Coordinates of C-alpha atoms and ligand atoms in Angstrom, one line a residue:
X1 CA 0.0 0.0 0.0
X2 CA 1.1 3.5 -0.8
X3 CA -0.4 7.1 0.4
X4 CA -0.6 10.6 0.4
X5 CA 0.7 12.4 3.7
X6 CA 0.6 16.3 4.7
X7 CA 4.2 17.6 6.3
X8 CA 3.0 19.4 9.3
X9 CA 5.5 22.1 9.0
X10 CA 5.4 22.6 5.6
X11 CA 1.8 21.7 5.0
X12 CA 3.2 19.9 1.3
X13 CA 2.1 16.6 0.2
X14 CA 4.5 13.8 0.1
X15 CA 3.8 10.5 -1.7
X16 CA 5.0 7.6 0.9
X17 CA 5.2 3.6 1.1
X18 CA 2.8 3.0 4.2
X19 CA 4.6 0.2 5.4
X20 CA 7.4 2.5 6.2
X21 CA 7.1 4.2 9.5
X22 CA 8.6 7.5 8.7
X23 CA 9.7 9.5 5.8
X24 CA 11.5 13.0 5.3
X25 CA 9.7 15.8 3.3
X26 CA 11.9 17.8 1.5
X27 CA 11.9 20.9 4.1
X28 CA 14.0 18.2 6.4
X29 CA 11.0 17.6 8.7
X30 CA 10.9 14.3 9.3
X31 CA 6.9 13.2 9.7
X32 CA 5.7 10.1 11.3
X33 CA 3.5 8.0 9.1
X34 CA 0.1 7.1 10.8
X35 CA -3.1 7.0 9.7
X36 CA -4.7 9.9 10.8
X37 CA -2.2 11.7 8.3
X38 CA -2.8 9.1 5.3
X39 CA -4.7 11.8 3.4
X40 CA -5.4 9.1 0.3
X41 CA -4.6 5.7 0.1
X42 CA -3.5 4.0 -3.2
X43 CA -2.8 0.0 -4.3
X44 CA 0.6 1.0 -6.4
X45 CA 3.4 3.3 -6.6
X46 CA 1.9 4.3 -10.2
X47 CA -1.2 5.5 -8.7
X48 CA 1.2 7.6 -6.3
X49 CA 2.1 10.6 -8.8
X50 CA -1.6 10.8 -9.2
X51 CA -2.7 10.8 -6.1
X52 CA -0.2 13.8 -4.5
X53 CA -1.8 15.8 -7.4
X54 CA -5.1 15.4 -6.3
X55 CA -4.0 15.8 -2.4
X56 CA -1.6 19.1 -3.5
X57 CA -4.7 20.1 -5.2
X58 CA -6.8 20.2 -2.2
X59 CA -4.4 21.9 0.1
X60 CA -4.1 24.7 -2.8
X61 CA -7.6 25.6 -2.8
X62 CA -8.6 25.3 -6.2
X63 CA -6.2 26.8 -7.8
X64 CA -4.7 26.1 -11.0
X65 CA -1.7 23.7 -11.1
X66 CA 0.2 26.6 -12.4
X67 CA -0.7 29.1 -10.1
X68 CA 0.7 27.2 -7.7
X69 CA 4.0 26.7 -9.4
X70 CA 4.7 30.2 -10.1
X71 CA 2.9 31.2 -6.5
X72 CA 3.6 29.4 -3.7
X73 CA 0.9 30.1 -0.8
X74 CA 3.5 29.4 1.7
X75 CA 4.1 32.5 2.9
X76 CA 0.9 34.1 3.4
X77 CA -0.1 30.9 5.1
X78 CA 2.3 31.5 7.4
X79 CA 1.6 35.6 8.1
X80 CA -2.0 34.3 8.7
X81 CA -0.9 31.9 11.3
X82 CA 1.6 34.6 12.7
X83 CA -1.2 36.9 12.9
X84 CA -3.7 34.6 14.1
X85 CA -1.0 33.5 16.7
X86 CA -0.7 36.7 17.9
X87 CA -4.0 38.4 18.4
X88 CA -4.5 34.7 20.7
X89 CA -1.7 35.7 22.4
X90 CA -2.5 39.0 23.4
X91 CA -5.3 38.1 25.6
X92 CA -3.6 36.1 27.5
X93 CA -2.8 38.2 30.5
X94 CA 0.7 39.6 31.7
X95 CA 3.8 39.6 29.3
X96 CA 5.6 36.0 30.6
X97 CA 1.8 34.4 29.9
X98 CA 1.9 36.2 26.7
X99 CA 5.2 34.9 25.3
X100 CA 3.9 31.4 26.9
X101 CA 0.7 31.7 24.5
X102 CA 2.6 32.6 22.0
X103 CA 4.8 29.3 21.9
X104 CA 1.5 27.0 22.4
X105 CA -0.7 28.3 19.9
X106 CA 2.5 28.2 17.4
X107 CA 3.1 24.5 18.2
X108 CA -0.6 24.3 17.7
X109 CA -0.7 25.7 14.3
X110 CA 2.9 24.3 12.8
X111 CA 3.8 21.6 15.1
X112 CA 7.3 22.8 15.2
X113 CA 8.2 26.3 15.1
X114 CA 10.7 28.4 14.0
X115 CA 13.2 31.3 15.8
X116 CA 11.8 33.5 13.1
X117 CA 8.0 32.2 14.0
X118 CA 8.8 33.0 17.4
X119 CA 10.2 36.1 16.8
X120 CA 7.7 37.8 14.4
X121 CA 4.9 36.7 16.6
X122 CA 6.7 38.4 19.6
X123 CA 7.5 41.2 17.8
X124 CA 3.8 41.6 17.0
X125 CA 3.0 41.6 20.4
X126 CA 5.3 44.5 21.2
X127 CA 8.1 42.0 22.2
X128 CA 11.5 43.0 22.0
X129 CA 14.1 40.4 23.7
X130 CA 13.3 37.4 21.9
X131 CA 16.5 35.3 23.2
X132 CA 15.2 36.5 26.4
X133 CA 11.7 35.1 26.5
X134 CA 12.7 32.1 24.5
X135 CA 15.3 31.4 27.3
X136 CA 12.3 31.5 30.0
X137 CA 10.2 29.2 27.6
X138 CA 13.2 26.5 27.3
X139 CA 13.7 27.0 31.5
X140 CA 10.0 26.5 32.4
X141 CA 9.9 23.3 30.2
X142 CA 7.1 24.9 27.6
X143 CA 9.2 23.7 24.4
X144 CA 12.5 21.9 23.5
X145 CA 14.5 22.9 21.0
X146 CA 14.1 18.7 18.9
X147 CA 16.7 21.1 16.1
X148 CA 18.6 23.8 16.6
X149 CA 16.6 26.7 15.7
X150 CA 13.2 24.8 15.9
X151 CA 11.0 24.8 19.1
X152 CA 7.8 22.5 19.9
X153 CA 5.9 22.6 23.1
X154 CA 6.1 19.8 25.6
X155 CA 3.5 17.4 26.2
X156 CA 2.9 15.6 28.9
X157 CA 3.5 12.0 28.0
X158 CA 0.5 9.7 27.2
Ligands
LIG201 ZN1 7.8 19.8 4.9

């Protein structure tokens, strides 16, 4: 069996062998295979190409296989989830519960997150000393740093 899997960092569609338990997208992220990700399931590797069309398809909206190639929504995906971070964030109380928002509902939206996530979000927020608050978020156990420069919240094991 083959499938269709969505990188959570990159939101891309990846073609993978589902006997496999892992596989690396090409933004380096490396995603684990289980079903709740299997976006499309096919019998052979032929059916693959097709089927990361139709999924890539999907993810784009509707739009035109070319618009995508010459346009890639990535960015302005991720300045909506910046901004969508960030007005979350501001309600949530003093500045240390701020920055701690911050890091959760970007973990929540990307999975992993970036210094530069981190740092627009902050900066949005009227943040200044990033190294700072992400220093308090590694000390207080919020998020590990799984690659240097990426972050992802902690959760309390299963
Ligand atoms: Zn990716």
């Amino acid at each position: 069996m083959f499938g269709v899997v969505v990188c959570p960092r990159c939101h891309r569609a990846k073609g993978v062998d589902l006997s496999k338990k892992t596989t690396t997208c090409s933004c380096g992220f490396a995603i684990r295979i289980v079903p709740a990700r299997i976006r499309l399931r096919v019998g052979t590797e032929r059916e693959l190409i097709e089927a990361v069309r139709r999924v890539s398809a999907d993810l784009a909206g509707g739009l035109s296989e070319y618009e995508r190639a010459v346009q890639p929504r990535r960015k302005t995906r991720i300045a909506e989830v910046h901004a969508r971070v960030a007005a979350t964030a501001m309600k949530a109380g003093d500045r240390a519960h701020r920055v701690r928002a911050a890091a959760i509902e970007l973990s929540k939206e990307l999975e992993v997150f970036s210094y530069q996530d981190l740092r627009e979000v902050l900066v949005a927020l009227g943040i200044q000393d990033i190294d700072a608050s992400l220093d308090d978020l590694l000390r207080a156990n919020v998020v590990y740093e799984p690659r240097q420069g990426f972050y992802r919240m902690i959760t309390p094991a299963p």
